[in-house]
mmCIF file of C-alpha atoms in Angstrom:
data_model
loop_
_atom_site.group_PDB
_atom_site.id
_atom_site.type_symbol
_atom_site.label_atom_id
_atom_site.label_comp_id
_atom_site.label_asym_id
_atom_site.label_seq_id
_atom_site.Cartn_x
_atom_site.Cartn_y
_atom_site.Cartn_z
ATOM 1 C CA MET A 1 12.270 10.401 -22.094
ATOM 2 C CA LYS A 2 10.614 13.787 -21.701
ATOM 3 C CA VAL A 3 7.745 12.167 -19.829
ATOM 4 C CA SER A 4 10.097 10.798 -17.186
ATOM 5 C CA TYR A 5 11.597 14.262 -16.638
ATOM 6 C CA VAL A 6 8.121 15.775 -16.280
ATOM 7 C CA LEU A 7 7.012 13.069 -13.852
ATOM 8 C CA SER A 8 10.212 13.469 -11.878
ATOM 9 C CA ALA A 9 9.587 17.208 -11.570
ATOM 10 C CA VAL A 10 5.969 16.645 -10.518
ATOM 11 C CA PHE A 11 6.901 14.127 -7.832
ATOM 12 C CA SER A 12 9.726 16.352 -6.577
ATOM 13 C CA SER A 13 7.430 19.339 -6.200
ATOM 14 C CA LEU A 14 4.720 17.237 -4.552
ATOM 15 C CA SER A 15 7.158 15.797 -2.043
ATOM 16 C CA LEU A 16 8.364 19.285 -1.152
ATOM 17 C CA VAL A 17 4.822 20.492 -0.505
ATOM 18 C CA SER A 18 3.667 17.367 1.299
ATOM 19 C CA SER A 19 6.731 17.307 3.538
ATOM 20 C CA ALA A 20 6.471 20.973 4.503
ATOM 21 C CA PRO A 21 6.231 21.421 8.267
ATOM 22 C CA ILE A 22 2.760 22.109 9.604
ATOM 23 C CA GLU A 23 2.639 25.107 11.876
ATOM 24 C CA ASP A 24 -0.278 26.381 13.897
ATOM 25 C CA THR A 25 -0.634 29.789 12.286
ATOM 26 C CA ASP A 26 -3.583 31.570 10.752
ATOM 27 C CA ASP A 27 -1.766 33.130 7.805
ATOM 28 C CA LYS A 28 -0.688 29.969 5.981
ATOM 29 C CA ILE A 29 -2.558 27.471 3.852
ATOM 30 C CA PHE A 30 -1.302 23.904 3.680
ATOM 31 C CA LEU A 31 -2.022 21.256 1.087
ATOM 32 C CA ARG A 32 -2.292 17.534 1.622
ATOM 33 C CA PHE A 33 -2.088 15.392 -1.496
ATOM 34 C CA GLU A 34 -4.038 12.180 -1.833
ATOM 35 C CA PRO A 35 -2.914 10.107 -4.809
ATOM 36 C CA VAL A 36 -5.424 7.905 -6.597
ATOM 37 C CA CYS A 37 -3.855 5.404 -8.986
ATOM 38 C CA ASN A 38 -5.320 2.787 -11.322
ATOM 39 C CA THR A 39 -8.080 1.443 -9.109
ATOM 40 C CA ALA A 40 -11.825 1.023 -9.420
ATOM 41 C CA LYS A 41 -12.113 3.886 -6.936
ATOM 42 C CA SER A 42 -10.089 6.114 -9.249
ATOM 43 C CA GLN A 43 -12.455 5.334 -12.103
ATOM 44 C CA ARG A 44 -15.356 6.564 -9.965
ATOM 45 C CA ILE A 45 -13.538 9.649 -8.650
ATOM 46 C CA CYS A 46 -11.690 10.788 -11.766
ATOM 47 C CA GLY A 47 -13.245 11.579 -15.110
ATOM 48 C CA ASN A 48 -11.692 13.423 -18.062
ATOM 49 C CA GLY A 49 -8.732 14.448 -15.896
ATOM 50 C CA VAL A 50 -10.914 16.302 -13.385
ATOM 51 C CA ALA A 51 -11.276 14.957 -9.860
ATOM 52 C CA LYS A 52 -14.660 14.501 -8.278
ATOM 53 C CA CYS A 53 -13.353 14.629 -4.768
ATOM 54 C CA PRO A 54 -14.850 12.141 -2.320
ATOM 55 C CA ARG A 55 -14.835 14.272 0.816
ATOM 56 C CA PRO A 56 -16.081 17.753 1.715
ATOM 57 C CA GLY A 57 -13.290 20.321 1.788
ATOM 58 C CA TYR A 58 -11.309 18.651 -0.979
ATOM 59 C CA ILE A 59 -10.775 20.395 -4.309
ATOM 60 C CA ALA A 60 -9.725 18.981 -7.649
ATOM 61 C CA SER A 61 -6.121 19.373 -8.743
ATOM 62 C CA SER A 62 -5.058 19.429 -12.365
ATOM 63 C CA VAL A 63 -1.779 17.654 -11.590
ATOM 64 C CA PRO A 64 -2.059 14.003 -12.672
ATOM 65 C CA LEU A 65 -0.001 11.508 -10.700
ATOM 66 C CA CYS A 66 -0.867 8.527 -12.862
ATOM 67 C CA ARG A 67 -1.516 8.146 -16.553
ATOM 68 C CA THR A 68 -5.238 8.840 -16.513
ATOM 69 C CA ASP A 69 -5.897 9.517 -12.864
ATOM 70 C CA CYS A 70 -5.904 12.654 -10.774
ATOM 71 C CA ILE A 71 -5.484 13.825 -7.213
ATOM 72 C CA CYS A 72 -7.587 15.689 -4.701
ATOM 73 C CA VAL A 73 -6.111 18.192 -2.295
ATOM 74 C CA VAL A 74 -7.538 19.519 0.926
ATOM 75 C CA MET A 75 -6.794 23.088 1.962
ATOM 76 C CA TRP A 76 -6.887 24.342 5.500
ATOM 77 C CA SER A 77 -5.493 27.322 7.321
#
């Protein structure tokens, strides 16, 4: 039961960030979340809860979206 509340909170916060409007300003940093869930690709990218991000500019996030998988986020200003 607690797990569902935690997952609900995680997804709610991710949707707020990912749906934030993108403005063309120099003083803000935006995040784009790329979920990776239960695939062969996720096994290559994710290990021990730490993402090995597939593209330059992406950084690992410690927020898991799936049981054993992870996400990568890209930051730009």
